[in-house]
CSV table of C-alpha atoms in Angstrom, one decimal:
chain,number,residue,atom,x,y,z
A,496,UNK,CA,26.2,10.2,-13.6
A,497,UNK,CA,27.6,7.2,-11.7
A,498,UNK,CA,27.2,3.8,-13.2
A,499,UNK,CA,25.5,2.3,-10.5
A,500,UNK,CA,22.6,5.0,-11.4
A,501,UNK,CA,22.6,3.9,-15.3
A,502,UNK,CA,22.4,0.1,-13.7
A,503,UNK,CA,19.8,1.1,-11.9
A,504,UNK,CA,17.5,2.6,-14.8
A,505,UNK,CA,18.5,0.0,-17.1
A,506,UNK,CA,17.2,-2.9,-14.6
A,507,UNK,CA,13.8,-1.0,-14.0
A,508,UNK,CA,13.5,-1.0,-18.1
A,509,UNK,CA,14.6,-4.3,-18.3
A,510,UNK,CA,11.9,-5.5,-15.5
A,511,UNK,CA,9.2,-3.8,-17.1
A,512,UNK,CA,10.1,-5.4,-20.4
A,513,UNK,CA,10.0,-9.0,-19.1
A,514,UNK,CA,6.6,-8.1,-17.4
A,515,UNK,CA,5.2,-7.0,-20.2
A,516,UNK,CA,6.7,-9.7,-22.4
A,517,UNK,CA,4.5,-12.1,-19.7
A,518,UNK,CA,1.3,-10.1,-19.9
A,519,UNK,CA,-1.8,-10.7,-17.7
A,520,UNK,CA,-1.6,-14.2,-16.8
A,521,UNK,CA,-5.1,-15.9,-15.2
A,522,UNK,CA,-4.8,-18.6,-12.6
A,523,UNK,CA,-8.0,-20.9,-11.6
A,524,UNK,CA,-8.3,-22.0,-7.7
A,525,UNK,CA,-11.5,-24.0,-7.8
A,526,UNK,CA,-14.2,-22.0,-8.6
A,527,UNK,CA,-11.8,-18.9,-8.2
A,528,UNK,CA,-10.1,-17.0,-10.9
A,529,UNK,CA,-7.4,-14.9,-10.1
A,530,UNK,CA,-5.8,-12.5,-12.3
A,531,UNK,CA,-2.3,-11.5,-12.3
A,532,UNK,CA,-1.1,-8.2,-14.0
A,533,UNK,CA,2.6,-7.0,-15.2
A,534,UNK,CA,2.6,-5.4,-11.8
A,535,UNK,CA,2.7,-8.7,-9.6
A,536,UNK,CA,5.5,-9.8,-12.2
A,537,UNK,CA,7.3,-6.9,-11.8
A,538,UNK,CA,7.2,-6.8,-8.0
A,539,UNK,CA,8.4,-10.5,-8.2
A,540,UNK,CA,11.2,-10.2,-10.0
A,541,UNK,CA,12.8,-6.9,-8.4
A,542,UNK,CA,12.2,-8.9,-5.2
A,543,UNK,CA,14.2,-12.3,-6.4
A,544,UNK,CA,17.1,-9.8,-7.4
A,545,UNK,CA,16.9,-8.3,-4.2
A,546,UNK,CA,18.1,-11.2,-2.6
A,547,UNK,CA,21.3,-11.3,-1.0
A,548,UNK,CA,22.1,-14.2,-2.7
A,549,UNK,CA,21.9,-12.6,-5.6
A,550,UNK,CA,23.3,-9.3,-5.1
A,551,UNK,CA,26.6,-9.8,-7.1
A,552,UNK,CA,28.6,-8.0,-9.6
A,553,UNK,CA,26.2,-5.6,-11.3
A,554,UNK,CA,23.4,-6.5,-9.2
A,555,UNK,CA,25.2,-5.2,-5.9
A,556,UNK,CA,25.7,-2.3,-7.6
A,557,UNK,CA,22.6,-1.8,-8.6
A,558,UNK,CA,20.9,-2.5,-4.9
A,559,UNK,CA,23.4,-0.3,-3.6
A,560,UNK,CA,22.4,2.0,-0.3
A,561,UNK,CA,22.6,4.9,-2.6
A,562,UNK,CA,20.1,3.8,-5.1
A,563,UNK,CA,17.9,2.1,-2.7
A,564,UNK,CA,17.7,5.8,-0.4
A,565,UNK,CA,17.3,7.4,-4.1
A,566,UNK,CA,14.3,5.3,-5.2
A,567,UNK,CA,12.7,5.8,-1.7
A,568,UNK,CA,13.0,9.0,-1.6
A,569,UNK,CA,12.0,10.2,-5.2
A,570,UNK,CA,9.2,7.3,-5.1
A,571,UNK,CA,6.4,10.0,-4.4
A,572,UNK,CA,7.5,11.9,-7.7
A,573,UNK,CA,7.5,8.6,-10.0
A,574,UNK,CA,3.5,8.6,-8.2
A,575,UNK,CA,2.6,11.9,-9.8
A,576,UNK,CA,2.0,10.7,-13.2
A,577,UNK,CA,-0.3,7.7,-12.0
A,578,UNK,CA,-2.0,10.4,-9.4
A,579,UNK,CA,-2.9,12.4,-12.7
A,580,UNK,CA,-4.1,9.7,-13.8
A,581,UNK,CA,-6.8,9.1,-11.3
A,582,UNK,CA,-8.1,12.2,-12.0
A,583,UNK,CA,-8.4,11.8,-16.0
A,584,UNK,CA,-10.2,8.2,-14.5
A,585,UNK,CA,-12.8,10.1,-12.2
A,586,UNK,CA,-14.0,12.9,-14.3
A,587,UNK,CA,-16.2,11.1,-16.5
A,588,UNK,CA,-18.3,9.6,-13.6
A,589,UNK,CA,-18.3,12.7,-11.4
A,590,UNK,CA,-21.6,13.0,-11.5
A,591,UNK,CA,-22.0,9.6,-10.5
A,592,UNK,CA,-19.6,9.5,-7.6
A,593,UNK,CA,-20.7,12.7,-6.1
A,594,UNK,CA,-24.5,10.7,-5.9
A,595,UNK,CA,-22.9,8.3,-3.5
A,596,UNK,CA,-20.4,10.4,-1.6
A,597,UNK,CA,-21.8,9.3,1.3
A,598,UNK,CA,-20.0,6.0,0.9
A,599,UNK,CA,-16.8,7.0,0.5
A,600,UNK,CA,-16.9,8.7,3.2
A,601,UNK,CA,-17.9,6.0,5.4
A,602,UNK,CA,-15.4,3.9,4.1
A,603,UNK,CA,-12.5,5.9,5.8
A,604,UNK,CA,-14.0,4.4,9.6
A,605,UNK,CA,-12.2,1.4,7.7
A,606,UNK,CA,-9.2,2.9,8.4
A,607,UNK,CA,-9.5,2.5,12.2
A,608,UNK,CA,-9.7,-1.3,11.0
A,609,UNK,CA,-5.5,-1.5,11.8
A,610,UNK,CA,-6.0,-0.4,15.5
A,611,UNK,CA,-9.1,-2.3,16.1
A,612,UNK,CA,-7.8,-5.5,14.9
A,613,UNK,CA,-3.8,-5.3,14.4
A,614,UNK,CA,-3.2,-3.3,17.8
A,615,UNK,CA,-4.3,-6.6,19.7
A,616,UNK,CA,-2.8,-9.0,17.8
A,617,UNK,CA,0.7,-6.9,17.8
A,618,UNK,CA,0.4,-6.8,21.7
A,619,UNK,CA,-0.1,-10.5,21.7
A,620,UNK,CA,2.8,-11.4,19.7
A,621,UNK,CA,5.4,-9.5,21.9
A,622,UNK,CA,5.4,-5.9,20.6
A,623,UNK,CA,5.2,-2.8,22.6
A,624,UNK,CA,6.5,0.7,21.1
A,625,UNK,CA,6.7,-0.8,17.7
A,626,UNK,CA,3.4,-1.4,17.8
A,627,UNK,CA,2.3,1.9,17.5
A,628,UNK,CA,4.1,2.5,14.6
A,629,UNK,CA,3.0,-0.6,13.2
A,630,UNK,CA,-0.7,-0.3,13.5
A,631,UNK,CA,-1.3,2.9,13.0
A,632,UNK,CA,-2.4,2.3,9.3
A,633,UNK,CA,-1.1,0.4,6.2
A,634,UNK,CA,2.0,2.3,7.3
A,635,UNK,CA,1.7,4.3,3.9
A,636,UNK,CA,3.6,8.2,3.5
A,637,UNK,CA,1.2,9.5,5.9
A,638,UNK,CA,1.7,7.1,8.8
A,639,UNK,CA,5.4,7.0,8.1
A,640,UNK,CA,5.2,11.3,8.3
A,641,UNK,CA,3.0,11.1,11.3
A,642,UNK,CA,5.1,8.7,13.5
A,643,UNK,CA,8.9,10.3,11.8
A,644,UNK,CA,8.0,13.8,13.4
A,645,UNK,CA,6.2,12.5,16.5
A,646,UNK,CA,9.0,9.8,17.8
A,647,UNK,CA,11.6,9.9,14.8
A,648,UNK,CA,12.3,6.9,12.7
A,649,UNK,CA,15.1,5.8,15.0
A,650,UNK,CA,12.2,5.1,17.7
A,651,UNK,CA,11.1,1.7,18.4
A,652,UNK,CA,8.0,3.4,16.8
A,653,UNK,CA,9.7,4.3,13.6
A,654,UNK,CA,11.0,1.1,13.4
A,655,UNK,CA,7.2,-0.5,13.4
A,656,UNK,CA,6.2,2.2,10.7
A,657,UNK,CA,9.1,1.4,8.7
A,658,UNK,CA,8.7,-2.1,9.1
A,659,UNK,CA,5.2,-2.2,7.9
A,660,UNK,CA,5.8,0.5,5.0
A,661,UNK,CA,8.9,-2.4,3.8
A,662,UNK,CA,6.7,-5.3,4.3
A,663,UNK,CA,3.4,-3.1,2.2
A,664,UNK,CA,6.2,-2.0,-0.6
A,665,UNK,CA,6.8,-5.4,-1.3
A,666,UNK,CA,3.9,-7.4,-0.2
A,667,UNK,CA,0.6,-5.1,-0.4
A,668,UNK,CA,0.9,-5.0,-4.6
A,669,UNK,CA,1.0,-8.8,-4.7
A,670,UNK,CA,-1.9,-9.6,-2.1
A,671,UNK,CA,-4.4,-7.2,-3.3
A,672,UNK,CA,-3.8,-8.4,-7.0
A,673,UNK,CA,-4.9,-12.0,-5.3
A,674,UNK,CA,-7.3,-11.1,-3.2
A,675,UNK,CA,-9.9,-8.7,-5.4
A,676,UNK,CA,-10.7,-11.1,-7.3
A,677,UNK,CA,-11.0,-13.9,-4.9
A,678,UNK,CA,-13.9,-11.8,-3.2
A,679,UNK,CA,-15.2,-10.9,-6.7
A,680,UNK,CA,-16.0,-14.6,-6.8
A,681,UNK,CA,-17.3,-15.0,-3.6
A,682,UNK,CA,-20.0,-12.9,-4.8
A,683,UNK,CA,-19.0,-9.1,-3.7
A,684,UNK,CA,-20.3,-6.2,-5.5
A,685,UNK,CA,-17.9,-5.1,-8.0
A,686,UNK,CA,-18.4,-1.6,-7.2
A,687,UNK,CA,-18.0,-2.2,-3.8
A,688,UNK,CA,-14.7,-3.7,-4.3
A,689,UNK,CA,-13.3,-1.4,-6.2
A,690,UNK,CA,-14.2,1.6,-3.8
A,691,UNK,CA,-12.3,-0.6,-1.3
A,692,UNK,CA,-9.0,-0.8,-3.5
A,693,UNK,CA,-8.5,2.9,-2.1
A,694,UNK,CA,-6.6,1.8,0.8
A,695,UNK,CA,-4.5,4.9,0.6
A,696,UNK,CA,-1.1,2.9,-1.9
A,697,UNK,CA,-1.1,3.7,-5.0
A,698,UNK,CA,0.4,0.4,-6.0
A,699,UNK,CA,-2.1,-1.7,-3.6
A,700,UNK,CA,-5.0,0.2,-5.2
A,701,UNK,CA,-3.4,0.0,-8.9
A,702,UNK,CA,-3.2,-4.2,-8.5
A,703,UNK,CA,-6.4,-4.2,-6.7
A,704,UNK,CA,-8.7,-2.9,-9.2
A,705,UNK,CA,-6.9,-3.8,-12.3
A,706,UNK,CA,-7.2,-7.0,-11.5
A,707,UNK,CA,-11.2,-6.6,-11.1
A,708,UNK,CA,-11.3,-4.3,-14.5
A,709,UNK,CA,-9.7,-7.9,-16.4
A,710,UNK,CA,-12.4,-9.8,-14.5
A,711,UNK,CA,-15.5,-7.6,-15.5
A,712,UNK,CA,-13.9,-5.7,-18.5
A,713,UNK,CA,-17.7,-4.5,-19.2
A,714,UNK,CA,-17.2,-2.1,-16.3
A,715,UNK,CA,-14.0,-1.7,-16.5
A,716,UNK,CA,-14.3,2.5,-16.6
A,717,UNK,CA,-16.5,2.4,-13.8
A,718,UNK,CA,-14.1,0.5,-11.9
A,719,UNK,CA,-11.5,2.4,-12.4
A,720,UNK,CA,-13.0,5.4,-11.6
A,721,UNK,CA,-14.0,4.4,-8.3
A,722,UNK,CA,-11.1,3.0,-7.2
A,723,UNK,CA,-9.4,6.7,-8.6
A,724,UNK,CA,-11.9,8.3,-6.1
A,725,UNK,CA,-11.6,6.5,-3.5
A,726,UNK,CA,-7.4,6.9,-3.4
A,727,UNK,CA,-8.0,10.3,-3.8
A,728,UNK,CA,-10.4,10.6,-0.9
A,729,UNK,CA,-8.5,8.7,1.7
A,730,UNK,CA,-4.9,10.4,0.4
A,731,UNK,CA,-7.0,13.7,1.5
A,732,UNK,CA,-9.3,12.8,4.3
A,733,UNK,CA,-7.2,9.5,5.7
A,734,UNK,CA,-5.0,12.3,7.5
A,735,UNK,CA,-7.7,13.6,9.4
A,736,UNK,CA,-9.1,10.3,10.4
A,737,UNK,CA,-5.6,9.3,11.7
A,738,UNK,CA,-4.6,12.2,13.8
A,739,UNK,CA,-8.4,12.5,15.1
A,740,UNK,CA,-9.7,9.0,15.4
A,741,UNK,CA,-6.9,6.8,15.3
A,742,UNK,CA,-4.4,8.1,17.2
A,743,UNK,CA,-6.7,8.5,20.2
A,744,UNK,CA,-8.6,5.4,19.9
A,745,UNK,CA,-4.8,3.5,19.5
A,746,UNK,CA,-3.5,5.5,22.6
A,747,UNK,CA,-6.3,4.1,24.7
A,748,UNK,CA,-6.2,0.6,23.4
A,749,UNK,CA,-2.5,0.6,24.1
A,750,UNK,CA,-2.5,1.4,27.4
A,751,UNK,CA,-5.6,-0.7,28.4
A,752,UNK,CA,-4.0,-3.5,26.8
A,753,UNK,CA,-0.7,-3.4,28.0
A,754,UNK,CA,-1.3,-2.1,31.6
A,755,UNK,CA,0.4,0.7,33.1
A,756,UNK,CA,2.5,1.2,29.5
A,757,UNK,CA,1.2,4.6,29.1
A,758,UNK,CA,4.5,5.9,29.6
A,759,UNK,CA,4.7,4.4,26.1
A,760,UNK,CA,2.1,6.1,24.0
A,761,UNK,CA,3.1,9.5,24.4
């Protein structure tokens, strides 16, 4: 086993240590309480030492390519425990969530949210094939496999999916965490909010509605259950709506927008 490995293990056990030495740490904006988990922390701090400033001595060798490539790559297995998980969380208010399935269905027209609104914007600011990789979606494993087979990641596509699965990795954990609880105090329903941590990342929808389960610990089950459900049902139906709805709603919107760059979106 190469040391650079060992470093690497030891640092994840080291940042989990320290975020769990911090705890769940509340923050008051006004009239709005935010609550920040272990996760945030952990994100933080794995981001500081991720710095190029700080990548020295045991630190380059534990942000090495190798071990970066490894994490990626064997990320999706590290998932499978917190994905069994979900499923311990929605079986006790099956009964309930099946009464309402309705909604969660509904909620994955959301998805199209990213072309409608982020397809314009990335046109305005200068993109053009990156775009499309970019907008897709949150840029999670699905857009990333969509957009790898279609262009390849060494496209200018690949490099907006990529872009946007980096920016989500890093970012996405920390924002939700913020924001969830920020609408929770602008008066949003609870379960409404925590149906809409399913955004189809498994960290996004972990800080999301953790962060509303320390705000209304009452319903904290219920919470967590519909957040479970809802990852679930967009991991399993947010394909669909992609390669069905998305795609050809983005295709059309590109070339409208761009004028005679069909040539483009392929």
């Amino acid at each position: 086993m190469k040391k650079g490995f060992i470093y690497l293990i030891a640092a994840v056990l080291i940042i989990i240590t320290i975020s769990e030495l911090i705890g769940i740490k509340t923050l008051q904006f006004g009239s709005v309480t935010v609550t920040v988990l272990p996760l945030v922390f952990a994100v933080a701090i794995g981001m500081i030492f991720g710095i190029p400033f700080f990548r020295k001595g045991i630190l380059k060798k534990i942000y090495s390519k190798e071990n970066v490539g490894f994490s990626g790559q064997y990320l999706i297995i590290i998932m499978l425990p917190l994905m069994a998980r979900y499923g311990a969380d929605v079986a006790p208010h099956i009964k309930e969530i099946l009464s309402i399935g309705w909604v969660f269905l509904l909620q994955e027209l959301g998805n199209l949210g990213t072309v409608l609104l982020g397809l314009p914007v990335a046109i305005m600011l200068g993109l053009r094939r990156e775009a499309i990789g970019a907008t897709l979606g949150l840029g999670r494993e699905g857009e990333l496999a969509y957009i790898s087979e279609k262009y390849t990641l060494n496209s200018a596509e690949g490099r907006g999916v990529l872009s946007i699965y980096l920016i989500g990795t890093l970012f996405g954990a920390i924002f939700f965490s913020i924001f969830a609880p920020f609408l929770l105090a602008l008066g949003f329903d609870v379960k409404a909010l925590a149906m809409s941590s399913g955004v189809g990342s498994a960290s996004m929808m972990t800080a999301a509605s953790s962060t509303l389960a320390a705000q209304v610990p009452e319903q904290s089950s219920t919470i967590l259950s519909y957040a479970a459900a809802s990852q679930l049902l967009t991991s399993f139906l947010g394909t669909y709506t992609m390669v069905f709805l998305a795609v050809p709603l983005q295709r059309f919107m590109y070339r409208t927008l761009t004028r005679g760059g069909k040539q483009h979106a392929k």
